[in-house]
GROMACS .gro file of C-alpha atoms in nm:
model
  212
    1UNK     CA    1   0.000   0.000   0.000
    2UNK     CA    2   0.139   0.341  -0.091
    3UNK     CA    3   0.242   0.639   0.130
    4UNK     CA    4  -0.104   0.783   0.002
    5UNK     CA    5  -0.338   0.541   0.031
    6UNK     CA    6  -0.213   0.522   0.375
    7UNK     CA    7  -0.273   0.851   0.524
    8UNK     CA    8  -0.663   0.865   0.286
    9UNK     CA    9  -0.740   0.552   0.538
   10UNK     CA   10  -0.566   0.721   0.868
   11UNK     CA   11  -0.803   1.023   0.719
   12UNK     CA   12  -1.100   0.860   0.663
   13UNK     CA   13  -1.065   0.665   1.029
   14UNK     CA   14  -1.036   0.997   1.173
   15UNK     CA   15  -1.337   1.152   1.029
   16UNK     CA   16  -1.542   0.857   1.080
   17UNK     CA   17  -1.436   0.834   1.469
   18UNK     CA   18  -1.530   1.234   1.485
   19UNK     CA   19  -1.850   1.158   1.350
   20UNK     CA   20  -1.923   0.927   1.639
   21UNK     CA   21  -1.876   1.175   1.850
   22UNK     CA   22  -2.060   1.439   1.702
   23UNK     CA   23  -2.401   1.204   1.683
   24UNK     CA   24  -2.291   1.079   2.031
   25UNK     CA   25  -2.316   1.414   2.163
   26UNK     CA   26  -2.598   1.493   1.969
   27UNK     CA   27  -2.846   1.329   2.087
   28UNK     CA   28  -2.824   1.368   2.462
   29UNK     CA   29  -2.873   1.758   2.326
   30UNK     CA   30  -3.179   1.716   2.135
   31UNK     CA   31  -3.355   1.541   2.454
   32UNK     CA   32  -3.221   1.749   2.697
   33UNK     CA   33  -3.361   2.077   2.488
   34UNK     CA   34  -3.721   1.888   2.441
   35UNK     CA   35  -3.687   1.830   2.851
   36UNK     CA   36  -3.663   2.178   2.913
   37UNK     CA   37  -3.937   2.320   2.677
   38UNK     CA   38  -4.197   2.049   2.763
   39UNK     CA   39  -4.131   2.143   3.124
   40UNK     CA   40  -4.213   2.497   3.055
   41UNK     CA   41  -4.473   2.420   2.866
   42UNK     CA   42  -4.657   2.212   3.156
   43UNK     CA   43  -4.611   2.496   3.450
   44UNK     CA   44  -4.741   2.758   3.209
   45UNK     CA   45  -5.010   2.551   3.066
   46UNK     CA   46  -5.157   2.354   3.334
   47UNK     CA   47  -5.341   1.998   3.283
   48UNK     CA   48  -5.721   2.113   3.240
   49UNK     CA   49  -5.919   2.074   3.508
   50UNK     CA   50  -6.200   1.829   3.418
   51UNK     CA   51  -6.303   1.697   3.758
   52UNK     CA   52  -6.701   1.831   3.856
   53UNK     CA   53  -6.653   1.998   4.203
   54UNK     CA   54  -7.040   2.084   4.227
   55UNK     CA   55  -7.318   1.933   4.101
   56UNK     CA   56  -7.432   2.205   3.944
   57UNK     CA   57  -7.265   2.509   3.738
   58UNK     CA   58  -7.452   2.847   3.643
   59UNK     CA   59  -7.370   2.837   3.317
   60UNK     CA   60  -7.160   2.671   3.047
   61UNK     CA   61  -6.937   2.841   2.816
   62UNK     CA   62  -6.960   2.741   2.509
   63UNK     CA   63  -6.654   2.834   2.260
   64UNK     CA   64  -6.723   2.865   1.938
   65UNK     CA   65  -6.584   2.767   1.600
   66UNK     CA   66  -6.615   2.854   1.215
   67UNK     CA   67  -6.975   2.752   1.068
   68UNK     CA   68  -7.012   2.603   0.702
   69UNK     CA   69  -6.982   2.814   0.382
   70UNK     CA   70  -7.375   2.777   0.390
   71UNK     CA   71  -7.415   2.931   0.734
   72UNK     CA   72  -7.488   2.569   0.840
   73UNK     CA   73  -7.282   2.438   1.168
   74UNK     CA   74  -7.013   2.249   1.117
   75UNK     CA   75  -6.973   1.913   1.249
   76UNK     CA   76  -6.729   2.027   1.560
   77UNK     CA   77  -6.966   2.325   1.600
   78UNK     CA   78  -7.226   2.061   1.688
   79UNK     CA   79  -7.042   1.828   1.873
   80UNK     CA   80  -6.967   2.152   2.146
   81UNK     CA   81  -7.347   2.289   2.152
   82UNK     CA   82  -7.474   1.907   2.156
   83UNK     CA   83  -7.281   1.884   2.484
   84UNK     CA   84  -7.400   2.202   2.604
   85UNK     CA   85  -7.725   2.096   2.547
   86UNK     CA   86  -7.675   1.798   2.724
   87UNK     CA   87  -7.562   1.934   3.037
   88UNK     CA   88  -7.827   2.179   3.022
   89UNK     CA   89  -8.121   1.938   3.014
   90UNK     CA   90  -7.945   1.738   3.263
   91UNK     CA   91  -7.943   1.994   3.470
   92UNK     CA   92  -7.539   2.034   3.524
   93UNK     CA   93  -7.587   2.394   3.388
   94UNK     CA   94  -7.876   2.648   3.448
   95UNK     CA   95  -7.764   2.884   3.146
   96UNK     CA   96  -7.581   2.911   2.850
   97UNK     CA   97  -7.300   3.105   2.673
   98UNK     CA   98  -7.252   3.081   2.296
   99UNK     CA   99  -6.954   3.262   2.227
  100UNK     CA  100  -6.791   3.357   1.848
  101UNK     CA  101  -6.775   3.608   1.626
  102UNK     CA  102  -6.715   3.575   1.248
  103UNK     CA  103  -6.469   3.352   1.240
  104UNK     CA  104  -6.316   3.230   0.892
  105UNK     CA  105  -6.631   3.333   0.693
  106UNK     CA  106  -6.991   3.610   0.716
  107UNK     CA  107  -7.156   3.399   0.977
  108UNK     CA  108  -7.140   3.451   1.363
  109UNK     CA  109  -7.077   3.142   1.546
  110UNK     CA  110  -7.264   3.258   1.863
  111UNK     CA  111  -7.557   3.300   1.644
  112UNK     CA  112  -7.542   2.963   1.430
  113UNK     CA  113  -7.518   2.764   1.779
  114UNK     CA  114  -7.835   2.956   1.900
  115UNK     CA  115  -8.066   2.856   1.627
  116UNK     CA  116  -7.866   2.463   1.704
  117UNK     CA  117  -7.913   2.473   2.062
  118UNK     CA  118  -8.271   2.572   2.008
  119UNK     CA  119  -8.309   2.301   1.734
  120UNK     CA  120  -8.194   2.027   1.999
  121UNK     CA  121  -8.450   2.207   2.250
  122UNK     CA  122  -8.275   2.478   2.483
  123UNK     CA  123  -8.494   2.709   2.599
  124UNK     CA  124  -8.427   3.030   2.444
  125UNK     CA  125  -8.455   3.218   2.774
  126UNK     CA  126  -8.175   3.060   2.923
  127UNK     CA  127  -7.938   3.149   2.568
  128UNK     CA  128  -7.673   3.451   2.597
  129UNK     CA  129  -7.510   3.520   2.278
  130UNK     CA  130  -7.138   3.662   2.253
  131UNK     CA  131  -7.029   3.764   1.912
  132UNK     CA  132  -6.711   3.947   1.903
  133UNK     CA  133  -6.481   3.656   1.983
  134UNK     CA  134  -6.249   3.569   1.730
  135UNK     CA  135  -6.010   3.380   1.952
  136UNK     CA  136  -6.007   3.140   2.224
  137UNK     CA  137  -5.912   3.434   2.432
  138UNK     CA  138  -6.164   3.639   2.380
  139UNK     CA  139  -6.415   3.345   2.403
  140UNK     CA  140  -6.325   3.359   2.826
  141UNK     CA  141  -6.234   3.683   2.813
  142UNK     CA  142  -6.605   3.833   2.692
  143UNK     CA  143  -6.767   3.507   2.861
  144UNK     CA  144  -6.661   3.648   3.202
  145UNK     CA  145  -6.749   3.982   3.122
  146UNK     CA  146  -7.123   3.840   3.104
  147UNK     CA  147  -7.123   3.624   3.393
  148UNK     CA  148  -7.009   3.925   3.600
  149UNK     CA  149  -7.303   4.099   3.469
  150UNK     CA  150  -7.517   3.831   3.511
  151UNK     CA  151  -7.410   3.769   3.836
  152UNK     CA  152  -7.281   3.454   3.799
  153UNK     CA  153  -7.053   3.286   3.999
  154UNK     CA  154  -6.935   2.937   3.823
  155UNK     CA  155  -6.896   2.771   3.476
  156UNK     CA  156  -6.812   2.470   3.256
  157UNK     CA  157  -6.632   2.530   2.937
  158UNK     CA  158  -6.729   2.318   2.686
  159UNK     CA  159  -6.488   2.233   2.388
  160UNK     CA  160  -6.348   1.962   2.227
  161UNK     CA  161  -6.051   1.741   2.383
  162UNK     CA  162  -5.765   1.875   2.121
  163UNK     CA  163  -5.874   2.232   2.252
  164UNK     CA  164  -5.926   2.126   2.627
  165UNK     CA  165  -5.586   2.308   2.741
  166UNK     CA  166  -5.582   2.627   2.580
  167UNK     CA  167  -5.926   2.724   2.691
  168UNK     CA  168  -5.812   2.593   3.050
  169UNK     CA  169  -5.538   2.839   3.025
  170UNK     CA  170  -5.749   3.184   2.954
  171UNK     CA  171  -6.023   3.058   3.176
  172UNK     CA  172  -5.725   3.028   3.486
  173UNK     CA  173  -5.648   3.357   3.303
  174UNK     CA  174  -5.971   3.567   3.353
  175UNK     CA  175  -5.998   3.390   3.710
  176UNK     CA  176  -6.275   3.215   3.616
  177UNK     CA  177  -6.407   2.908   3.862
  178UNK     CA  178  -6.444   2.651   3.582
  179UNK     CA  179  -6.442   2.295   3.488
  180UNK     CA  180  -6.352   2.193   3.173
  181UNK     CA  181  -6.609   1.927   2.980
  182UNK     CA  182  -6.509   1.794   2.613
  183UNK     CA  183  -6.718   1.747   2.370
  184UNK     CA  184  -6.666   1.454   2.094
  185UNK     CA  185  -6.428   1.467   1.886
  186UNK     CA  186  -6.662   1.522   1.527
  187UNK     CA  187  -6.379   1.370   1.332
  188UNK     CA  188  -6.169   1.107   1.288
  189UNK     CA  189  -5.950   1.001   1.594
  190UNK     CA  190  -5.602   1.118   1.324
  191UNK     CA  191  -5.742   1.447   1.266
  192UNK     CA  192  -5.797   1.524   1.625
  193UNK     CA  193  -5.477   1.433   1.735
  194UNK     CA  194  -5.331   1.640   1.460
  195UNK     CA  195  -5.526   1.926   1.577
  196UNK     CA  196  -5.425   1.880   1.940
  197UNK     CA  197  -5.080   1.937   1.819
  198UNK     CA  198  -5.103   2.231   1.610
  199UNK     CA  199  -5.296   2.380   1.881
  200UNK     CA  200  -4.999   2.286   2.180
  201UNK     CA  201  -4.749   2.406   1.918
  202UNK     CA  202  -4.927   2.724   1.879
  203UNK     CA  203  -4.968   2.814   2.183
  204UNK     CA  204  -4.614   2.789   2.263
  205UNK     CA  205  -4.523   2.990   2.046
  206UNK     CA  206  -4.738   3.278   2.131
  207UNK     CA  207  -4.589   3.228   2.503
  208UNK     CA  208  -4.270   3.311   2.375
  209UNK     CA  209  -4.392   3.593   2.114
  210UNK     CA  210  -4.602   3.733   2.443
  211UNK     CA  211  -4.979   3.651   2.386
  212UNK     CA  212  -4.979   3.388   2.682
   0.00000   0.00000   0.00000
């Protein structure tokens, strides 16, 4: 073997050793940076709290969500006001709050889960409408702006499981005393998990851009 070919091998030994080491050192980086951010992530956004603490809540907060093209709700629209509706004529809930503006097209949420809720057979009297929310934060935001008016003293915020923790958070946020109920998912169990991560993902970034 010539002088070359000699120190090409010692070279290519060397590189391949260094390599090692980079990947080696690599790794323990990657999980030690995921470590750190998912435990931000948990203290600043809390596990939602879904346990019932009373039998009964004044109202539930309903948040809303983008209606059909057609002005007709969408299938997670319904799942949320079906479960509203459910706790309502269980009596869980004495009152309800439909909030959502116009969200992603002309029609107001708030108002497409009215005429819903009073297709499933909610008494209209016991209805408040909100709809200027375009966010989950304004959904508690403006929702405890009414219960303060209203007097009222308790809640259950009713969304769907992928949206469970953000809601938690501005609900903590506005100092609201809460329990969180999901609704069904209204889609298939891929798309709902894909949602729940878009929605974690987002919200960490608006932590660090300040919107927390």
């Amino acid at each position: 073997m010539g002088e070359r070919s000699k120190i090409r091998k010692t070279r290519t030994i060397r590189e391949g050793l260094m390599g090692k080491q980079d990947v080696n050192w690599l790794w323990p980086a990657v999980a030690a940076f995921c470590l750190v951010h998912f435990t931000i992530f948990s203290l600043e956004f809390r596990w939602p709290q879904t346990r019932w603490r009373r039998p009964v809540y004044d109202c539930a907060v309903v948040c809303g969500y983008p209606a059909e093209a057609d002005g007709s709700p969408s299938r997670i629209l319904k799942t949320r006001v079906e479960r509203a509706a459910e706790l309502w004529k269980a009596g869980r809930v004495r009152f309800l709050i439909l909030s959502g503006g116009a969200v992603g097209n002309e029609f107001v949420e708030a108002e497409v889960m009215k005429a819903y809720a009073k297709d499933l057979g909610v008494d209209p009297e016991v209805i408040r409408v909100e709809c200027q929310a375009v966010s989950t934060y304004h959904n508690l935001k403006y929702a405890s702006e009414i219960m303060k008016k209203e007097g009222w003293k308790d809640c259950a915020v009713v969304t769907n499981r992928w949206h469970l923790r953000k809601a938690d958070h501005y609900a903590r946020k506005f100092g609201l005393e809460h329990v969180m109920c999901p609704a069904a998912d209204g889609e298939s169990r891929r798309k709902a998990v894909w949602r729940w991560i878009c929605t974690n993902v987002h919200m960490y970034v608006n932590y660090y851009r300040g919107y927390s």
